[in-house]
């Protein structure tokens, strides 16, 4: 029985909740390896030169696919460093097949950095844009 | 039999096909077209069989993979088509000739070297036959006009001609069912309704119906 | 329901069209870019034939009377909903009272607004499309005006934001230059009435789309293409896509609101799988014709079905993977 996209999403959810970061499933003719990205935690790690009182949030992908910083019909990326954005603003796109799923800002703020590389394969929970919230 | 005696069959992309009968633009040929359309409309994969002037368009529900069988069926169908004399209704249509809508009445008279009264009586004399519907909703192509009142179409079409206009274009006459652009010459008008989408059959007239124009009034 | 606040040009309610009323003189009407309307309907969870609004000119502004999913497909767009920018070929969600402002169309010629459940105008002769000449169908048989309040059917579709790759990208044709659209055509009845040099001229020319181009037809400008001898046809049925050559030798492509019959010689017909490309070609841009065999035209239509199947499946999968969280 083929592994469905829905199964993968459920598995990822289970992994994240249980704190397990990798799982591998092998069946005749197919294998699946899921890696839960720990990026969100790293993004706020003290190794990054951010003031201790600063509040940063990270916009993450909620589906797996290829990261697009700009719509293919646009030259300009959806957001650039230093740009002020509202909560819910679209900061990037994940291309999955024929679709573009939006990556949205969880809070209003200033774009600190676009972390993901355009064209890179990203997964559920991959950090894409770091936003410095207005506190 | 020479090729010109055979029907012409050509494609309209992948959604339709055109069948053109050989021979004259007359009622006997048109009756065979009606017969062929009645048959072809029942063929599988055919959405509609729409009579034109001695021709017929077939629209496809699903375009056929192979056209040969359909072409053969059309040729056989035409050869076998008996004249279908549709026992249509006879409609008496009151027409106001001339006036604002029929403003070309005088120019038709001048062009044909006739008096306005002659044009009106010649136009109102025949029993016209609805050959086909087409162009716009409810519009009828009529056969049977007296060639003495033939007038070539306009070089530049009018942007808007009134609904109900009774017009002459070349050797044909017709009545527009709704306002719209027209390259024909309006000689009168009727207040009859030719089309209503709420009717069970939306067009008032069908191929085979006949029309007699009644002179209601002549505005000179 | 949605209320039209401002409108430029003849925006109208259209579904895929009215296909079985030719015998009464009724043409197809329907979306000029059927692929965009289908994609928009797939995005908001509708039947692909649900009615949407075709918008040929901007600005355009409307207010949503209640919360509902909507999508903008077709042309590229500069649009905002309640102050948020909407990317092209995008589904979003409006709350009651939200105002959608569509400001510009940087590429393409027609924009489609679809809403969850569809624009709920009455079905007339099998379609919700506006029949302009007959003044029926769509919204009161006419173009939209400010103040019009259009009913929308209730829908249960999911409402997360989601985009689709524009069909122009997914279905890109090779050798397409900037500002030139290449469309495939099947030759028509009078093609042989033109000599070889004239036929070659028809294929090699880059035809300019004149300002006299609209839902009725596209009037093209280029070298005069004239038959060997004048051809006068008896009136016969024609369909959208038919390319007629009037006496001046300048081709006219019949479009969705064309008359159902005509008598000018026909040189070719744009295939069904490419007619949407003509619908998105802008005034002043150019068109080139590429000859295609009937069998290849059918294959192109089959490819279009595969594309739409894939789109439906993709949307369903993403919907499912999101709802399971």
Short mmCIF file of N, CA, C and O in Angstrom, two decimals, chain A residues 3-10 64 96, chain C residues 314 317-318 321 324:
data_model
loop_
_atom_site.label_atom_id
_atom_site.label_comp_id
_atom_site.label_asym_id
_atom_site.label_seq_id
_atom_site.Cartn_x
_atom_site.Cartn_y
_atom_site.Cartn_z
N UNK A 3 2.43 4.94 0.54
CA UNK A 3 2.36 5.89 1.64
C UNK A 3 1.72 7.18 1.10
O UNK A 3 2.18 7.74 0.10
N UNK A 4 0.65 7.61 1.72
CA UNK A 4 -0.05 8.81 1.25
C UNK A 4 0.55 10.06 1.89
O UNK A 4 1.13 10.01 2.98
N UNK A 5 0.35 11.17 1.20
CA UNK A 5 0.82 12.45 1.71
C UNK A 5 0.22 12.72 3.10
O UNK A 5 0.86 13.26 4.00
N UNK A 6 -1.04 12.29 3.26
CA UNK A 6 -1.72 12.51 4.55
C UNK A 6 -1.04 11.72 5.67
O UNK A 6 -0.91 12.20 6.79
N UNK A 7 -0.59 10.50 5.32
CA UNK A 7 0.10 9.68 6.32
C UNK A 7 1.39 10.39 6.77
O UNK A 7 1.73 10.42 7.95
N UNK A 8 2.09 10.93 5.78
CA UNK A 8 3.37 11.59 6.07
C UNK A 8 3.14 12.77 7.01
O UNK A 8 3.85 12.97 7.99
N UNK A 9 2.07 13.54 6.72
CA UNK A 9 1.78 14.69 7.55
C UNK A 9 1.47 14.26 8.99
O UNK A 9 1.92 14.88 9.94
N UNK A 10 0.69 13.17 9.10
CA UNK A 10 0.33 12.69 10.44
C UNK A 10 1.58 12.24 11.20
O UNK A 10 1.75 12.54 12.38
N UNK A 64 5.63 20.26 2.80
CA UNK A 64 6.94 20.02 2.20
C UNK A 64 6.92 20.39 0.72
O UNK A 64 5.92 20.17 0.04
N UNK A 96 4.49 22.95 -4.24
CA UNK A 96 4.23 21.51 -4.14
C UNK A 96 3.44 21.14 -5.37
O UNK A 96 2.28 21.51 -5.49
N UNK C 314 -3.85 17.59 -6.74
CA UNK C 314 -2.91 18.38 -5.93
C UNK C 314 -3.65 19.15 -4.85
O UNK C 314 -3.27 19.16 -3.68
N UNK C 317 -4.94 16.82 -2.12
CA UNK C 317 -3.88 16.31 -1.24
C UNK C 317 -3.42 17.37 -0.24
O UNK C 317 -3.28 17.08 0.94
N UNK C 318 -3.22 18.58 -0.72
CA UNK C 318 -2.76 19.64 0.18
C UNK C 318 -3.84 19.95 1.21
O UNK C 318 -3.56 20.12 2.40
N UNK C 321 -3.72 17.16 3.79
CA UNK C 321 -2.55 17.17 4.67
C UNK C 321 -2.63 18.33 5.65
O UNK C 321 -2.09 18.27 6.74
N UNK C 324 -5.42 17.54 8.52
CA UNK C 324 -5.12 16.49 9.48
C UNK C 324 -4.24 17.00 10.61
O UNK C 324 -3.87 16.26 11.50
#
